[in-house]
């Protein structure tokens, strides 16, 4: 019987105790490119989503700025987590996701099937994150005074990571978080094909700058062992 399940579930990964751990990592990396949330493609490890959920709770995030929308599955996931936080009274009811991509045609086509009313809480913004004006437009789309989580998930090169850090960390409040995604591009053995790397060097160089001195790299938060974002969990401490 074809239940359409295969369209709605990620491919299966096996964890053989005898196999080298790096093979499991690689299989999980391939798998995460084909995962789905509410019927929409999402590119995140479940462990990373869980950690993001912890950080949203701890930092009382009322808004999420996502850099790199793709199909919009993660934007939906963030929106649903924000709604849950509001339901617990942890954040004000007026939650918002502002998700940025150079083009939003894929998300505009995919999101209405999951939620025709997605636009109430999700703003899809077209822009290049390396352009400082994009950050100004994002700031204007946020609820006044909202505490914000920023998740950088664009090209995962040195230049895009550094630009995201420079332009979007001003949106992160004291105690809040900025996640520079996909530092695995700099880990030998885990770098996906065709990725030049540069995420972790950009984070390191930016942390050494005057702007970066206000943030702390929280490697201690990598609680689940597997993360696509080694070295990318950053917290504003002043
Ligand atoms: C990895 S996908 C985003 C996946 C999504 N965040 C998720 O978890 O499902 C990366 C997206 O970043 C976008 N992108 C790449 N460079 C960009 C840039 N300079 N400015 C804005 N978006 C960019 C690409 O168009 C692509 O859709």
Short mmCIF file of C-alpha atoms and ligand atoms in Angstrom, two decimals:
data_model
loop_
_atom_site.label_atom_id
_atom_site.label_comp_id
_atom_site.label_asym_id
_atom_site.label_seq_id
_atom_site.Cartn_x
_atom_site.Cartn_y
_atom_site.Cartn_z
CA UNK A 1 0.00 0.00 0.00
CA UNK A 2 1.39 3.41 -0.95
CA UNK A 3 0.61 5.73 1.95
CA UNK A 4 2.91 8.49 0.66
CA UNK A 5 4.99 8.02 3.81
CA UNK A 6 8.24 8.07 1.88
CA UNK A 7 7.53 11.63 0.78
CA UNK A 8 7.00 12.73 4.36
CA UNK A 9 9.83 10.98 6.18
CA UNK A 10 13.60 11.35 5.88
CA UNK A 11 15.55 8.40 4.46
CA UNK A 12 16.43 5.81 7.08
CA UNK A 13 19.88 5.83 8.64
CA UNK A 14 21.36 2.83 10.40
CA UNK A 15 23.65 3.04 13.41
CA UNK A 16 25.78 -0.09 13.43
CA UNK A 17 27.81 -0.28 16.67
CA UNK A 18 30.76 -1.79 14.74
CA UNK A 19 30.99 0.95 12.10
CA UNK A 20 33.26 3.99 12.53
CA UNK A 21 31.36 6.91 14.04
CA UNK A 22 32.37 9.14 11.12
CA UNK A 23 30.26 6.98 8.78
CA UNK A 24 27.19 7.56 10.94
CA UNK A 25 27.94 11.29 10.93
CA UNK A 26 28.21 11.31 7.13
CA UNK A 27 24.96 9.38 6.74
CA UNK A 28 23.19 11.80 9.07
CA UNK A 29 24.59 14.75 7.12
CA UNK A 30 23.20 13.35 3.86
CA UNK A 31 19.90 12.53 5.55
CA UNK A 32 19.34 16.04 6.96
CA UNK A 33 19.19 17.44 3.44
CA UNK A 34 16.04 15.38 2.89
CA UNK A 35 14.13 15.89 6.12
CA UNK A 36 10.68 17.44 6.32
CA UNK A 37 8.64 19.46 8.83
CA UNK A 38 4.85 19.78 8.41
CA UNK A 39 5.31 18.55 4.85
CA UNK A 40 7.94 21.20 4.01
CA UNK A 41 11.66 20.53 3.48
CA UNK A 42 13.82 21.43 6.49
CA UNK A 43 17.61 21.15 6.71
CA UNK A 44 18.42 20.64 10.36
CA UNK A 45 19.63 17.83 12.61
CA UNK A 46 16.97 16.92 15.21
CA UNK A 47 19.66 17.37 17.88
CA UNK A 48 20.26 20.94 16.68
CA UNK A 49 16.54 21.71 16.66
CA UNK A 50 16.30 20.46 20.23
CA UNK A 51 19.22 22.64 21.29
CA UNK A 52 17.68 25.66 19.56
CA UNK A 53 14.49 24.98 21.48
CA UNK A 54 16.45 25.05 24.75
CA UNK A 55 18.09 28.34 23.78
CA UNK A 56 14.80 29.94 22.75
CA UNK A 57 13.36 28.98 26.14
CA UNK A 58 16.41 30.12 28.12
CA UNK A 59 16.75 33.44 26.28
CA UNK A 60 12.98 34.10 26.11
CA UNK A 61 13.07 34.63 22.35
CA UNK A 62 9.95 36.32 21.00
CA UNK A 63 11.31 36.48 17.46
CA UNK A 64 13.63 34.49 15.22
CA UNK A 65 15.64 35.92 12.35
CA UNK A 66 16.51 33.12 9.96
CA UNK A 67 19.12 33.84 7.31
CA UNK A 68 18.52 31.37 4.44
CA UNK A 69 14.89 30.28 4.04
CA UNK A 70 15.07 27.70 1.22
CA UNK A 71 11.63 25.97 1.26
CA UNK A 72 10.66 27.39 4.66
CA UNK A 73 10.35 24.25 6.80
CA UNK A 74 12.63 25.72 9.45
CA UNK A 75 10.71 29.02 9.42
CA UNK A 76 7.55 27.04 10.19
CA UNK A 77 9.33 25.08 12.92
CA UNK A 78 10.63 28.28 14.55
CA UNK A 79 7.17 29.83 14.33
CA UNK A 80 5.61 26.81 16.02
CA UNK A 81 8.21 26.84 18.80
CA UNK A 82 7.60 30.59 19.36
CA UNK A 83 3.87 29.91 19.58
CA UNK A 84 4.58 27.26 22.22
CA UNK A 85 6.72 29.71 24.22
CA UNK A 86 3.92 32.26 24.05
CA UNK A 87 1.46 29.57 25.16
CA UNK A 88 3.57 28.99 28.27
CA UNK A 89 3.59 32.73 28.94
CA UNK A 90 7.36 32.71 28.46
CA UNK A 91 7.24 35.44 25.76
CA UNK A 92 4.66 38.01 24.58
CA UNK A 93 1.93 36.67 22.29
CA UNK A 94 3.07 38.70 19.29
CA UNK A 95 5.69 36.27 17.96
CA UNK A 96 7.46 36.64 14.61
CA UNK A 97 9.86 34.85 12.28
CA UNK A 98 11.65 36.98 9.72
CA UNK A 99 13.27 34.71 7.17
CA UNK A 100 15.63 36.07 4.52
CA UNK A 101 16.65 34.61 1.18
CA UNK A 102 17.86 36.03 -2.11
CA UNK A 103 14.69 34.59 -3.63
CA UNK A 104 11.52 33.50 -1.87
CA UNK A 105 9.68 31.74 -4.70
CA UNK A 106 10.26 28.24 -3.24
CA UNK A 107 8.94 29.16 0.22
CA UNK A 108 6.04 31.14 -1.22
CA UNK A 109 5.06 28.03 -3.16
CA UNK A 110 5.59 25.54 -0.29
CA UNK A 111 4.32 27.28 2.86
CA UNK A 112 0.64 27.80 1.98
CA UNK A 113 0.17 24.03 1.64
CA UNK A 114 1.23 23.61 5.28
CA UNK A 115 -0.45 26.75 6.60
CA UNK A 116 -2.38 29.17 4.37
CA UNK A 117 -2.18 31.75 7.18
CA UNK A 118 1.61 31.52 7.60
CA UNK A 119 2.00 35.23 6.79
CA UNK A 120 0.44 36.24 10.12
CA UNK A 121 3.65 35.35 11.93
CA UNK A 122 6.23 34.62 9.23
CA UNK A 123 7.71 37.41 7.12
CA UNK A 124 9.52 36.17 4.01
CA UNK A 125 12.00 38.85 3.06
CA UNK A 126 13.99 38.90 -0.18
CA UNK A 127 17.51 40.26 0.17
CA UNK A 128 21.20 39.48 0.23
CA UNK A 129 22.51 39.10 3.77
CA UNK A 130 25.87 40.61 2.74
CA UNK A 131 24.06 43.91 2.04
CA UNK A 132 23.81 45.96 5.28
CA UNK A 133 20.47 47.34 4.09
CA UNK A 134 18.96 43.83 4.43
CA UNK A 135 19.63 43.89 8.18
CA UNK A 136 17.89 47.28 8.43
CA UNK A 137 14.83 45.86 6.62
CA UNK A 138 14.80 42.83 8.94
CA UNK A 139 14.96 45.06 12.03
CA UNK A 140 11.99 47.04 10.72
CA UNK A 141 9.93 43.83 10.39
CA UNK A 142 10.43 42.77 14.04
CA UNK A 143 7.97 43.57 16.86
CA UNK A 144 9.26 46.58 18.82
CA UNK A 145 11.60 45.48 21.62
CA UNK A 146 11.32 41.76 20.78
CA UNK A 147 14.11 39.55 22.10
CA UNK A 148 15.55 37.84 19.10
CA UNK A 149 17.38 34.62 18.17
CA UNK A 150 19.43 34.86 14.95
CA UNK A 151 20.20 31.74 12.90
CA UNK A 152 22.65 32.09 10.00
CA UNK A 153 22.06 29.33 7.42
CA UNK A 154 23.00 30.77 4.02
CA UNK A 155 26.08 29.79 1.98
CA UNK A 156 28.46 28.67 4.77
CA UNK A 157 31.49 30.44 3.34
CA UNK A 158 33.92 32.76 5.16
CA UNK A 159 32.42 35.87 3.56
CA UNK A 160 28.74 35.12 4.16
CA UNK A 161 29.35 34.00 7.76
CA UNK A 162 31.39 37.12 8.55
CA UNK A 163 28.83 39.39 6.89
CA UNK A 164 25.99 37.75 8.84
CA UNK A 165 27.89 38.19 12.10
CA UNK A 166 28.67 41.85 11.37
CA UNK A 167 25.21 42.87 10.18
CA UNK A 168 22.87 40.74 12.31
CA UNK A 169 24.46 40.33 15.78
CA UNK A 170 23.22 43.84 16.71
CA UNK A 171 19.72 42.26 16.77
CA UNK A 172 20.74 39.83 19.56
CA UNK A 173 19.90 41.07 23.08
CA UNK A 174 22.00 40.52 26.21
CA UNK A 175 21.81 36.80 27.05
CA UNK A 176 20.49 36.01 23.57
CA UNK A 177 22.04 33.76 20.94
CA UNK A 178 23.42 33.88 17.41
CA UNK A 179 23.92 30.51 15.70
CA UNK A 180 26.49 30.39 12.89
CA UNK A 181 25.40 27.19 11.20
CA UNK A 182 27.32 24.44 9.44
CA UNK A 183 30.80 24.68 10.91
CA UNK A 184 31.06 21.03 9.83
CA UNK A 185 32.29 22.43 6.50
CA UNK A 186 35.59 22.96 8.33
CA UNK A 187 35.82 19.49 9.85
CA UNK A 188 37.95 17.06 7.82
CA UNK A 189 35.90 13.98 7.03
CA UNK A 190 32.56 15.78 7.48
CA UNK A 191 32.83 18.55 4.87
CA UNK A 192 30.03 17.97 2.33
CA UNK A 193 31.13 17.84 -1.33
CA UNK A 194 31.47 21.21 -3.02
CA UNK A 195 31.68 23.24 0.19
CA UNK A 196 34.85 25.34 0.42
CA UNK A 197 34.66 25.83 4.20
CA UNK A 198 35.31 29.05 6.10
CA UNK A 199 32.56 29.14 8.75
CA UNK A 200 34.75 28.40 11.77
CA UNK A 201 37.58 30.74 10.63
CA UNK A 202 35.01 33.54 10.16
CA UNK A 203 33.60 32.95 13.66
CA UNK A 204 37.11 32.90 15.14
CA UNK A 205 38.16 36.13 13.38
CA UNK A 206 34.92 37.88 14.26
CA UNK A 207 35.13 36.88 17.94
CA UNK A 208 38.58 38.52 18.02
CA UNK A 209 37.10 41.82 16.74
CA UNK A 210 35.72 44.64 18.92
CA UNK A 211 32.16 43.64 17.98
CA UNK A 212 32.81 39.98 18.73
CA UNK A 213 34.20 40.74 22.19
CA UNK A 214 30.57 41.15 23.35
CA UNK A 215 29.90 37.46 22.56
CA UNK A 216 31.07 34.18 24.01
CA UNK A 217 31.48 30.95 22.06
CA UNK A 218 29.44 28.31 23.94
CA UNK A 219 31.01 24.97 22.96
CA UNK A 220 29.64 23.67 26.27
CA UNK A 221 26.14 23.91 24.74
CA UNK A 222 26.94 21.21 22.18
CA UNK A 223 25.15 18.77 24.48
CA UNK A 224 24.00 16.10 22.08
CA UNK A 225 27.37 15.18 20.57
CA UNK A 226 26.09 15.43 17.02
CA UNK A 227 25.78 18.99 15.77
CA UNK A 228 26.09 20.47 12.29
CA UNK A 229 27.26 23.69 13.93
CA UNK A 230 30.45 23.02 15.91
CA UNK A 231 31.77 26.29 17.30
CA UNK A 232 28.74 28.20 16.02
CA UNK A 233 26.68 28.61 19.22
CA UNK A 234 27.36 32.20 20.32
CA UNK A 235 25.86 34.17 23.23
CA UNK A 236 25.87 37.90 23.85
CA UNK A 237 27.41 38.48 27.27
CA UNK A 238 27.63 42.32 27.17
C1 LIG B 1 20.78 25.72 3.52
S1 LIG B 1 19.53 26.65 2.70
C2 LIG B 1 18.53 27.20 4.05
C3 LIG B 1 17.82 26.05 4.73
C4 LIG B 1 16.80 26.45 5.77
N1 LIG B 1 17.30 27.41 6.72
C5 LIG B 1 16.36 25.19 6.51
O1 LIG B 1 16.88 24.92 7.61
O2 LIG B 1 15.51 24.48 5.97
C6 LIG B 1 20.45 28.06 2.24
C7 LIG B 1 19.65 29.20 1.59
O3 LIG B 1 20.45 30.38 1.69
C8 LIG B 1 20.21 31.19 0.58
N2 LIG B 1 21.34 32.13 0.41
C9 LIG B 1 22.59 31.85 -0.03
N3 LIG B 1 23.34 32.96 -0.03
C10 LIG B 1 22.56 33.96 0.44
C11 LIG B 1 22.76 35.34 0.66
N4 LIG B 1 23.94 35.93 0.42
N5 LIG B 1 21.73 36.10 1.15
C12 LIG B 1 20.54 35.51 1.39
N6 LIG B 1 20.29 34.20 1.21
C13 LIG B 1 21.27 33.43 0.72
C14 LIG B 1 20.05 30.20 -0.58
O4 LIG B 1 19.28 30.78 -1.61
C15 LIG B 1 19.36 29.00 0.10
O5 LIG B 1 17.96 29.00 -0.10
#
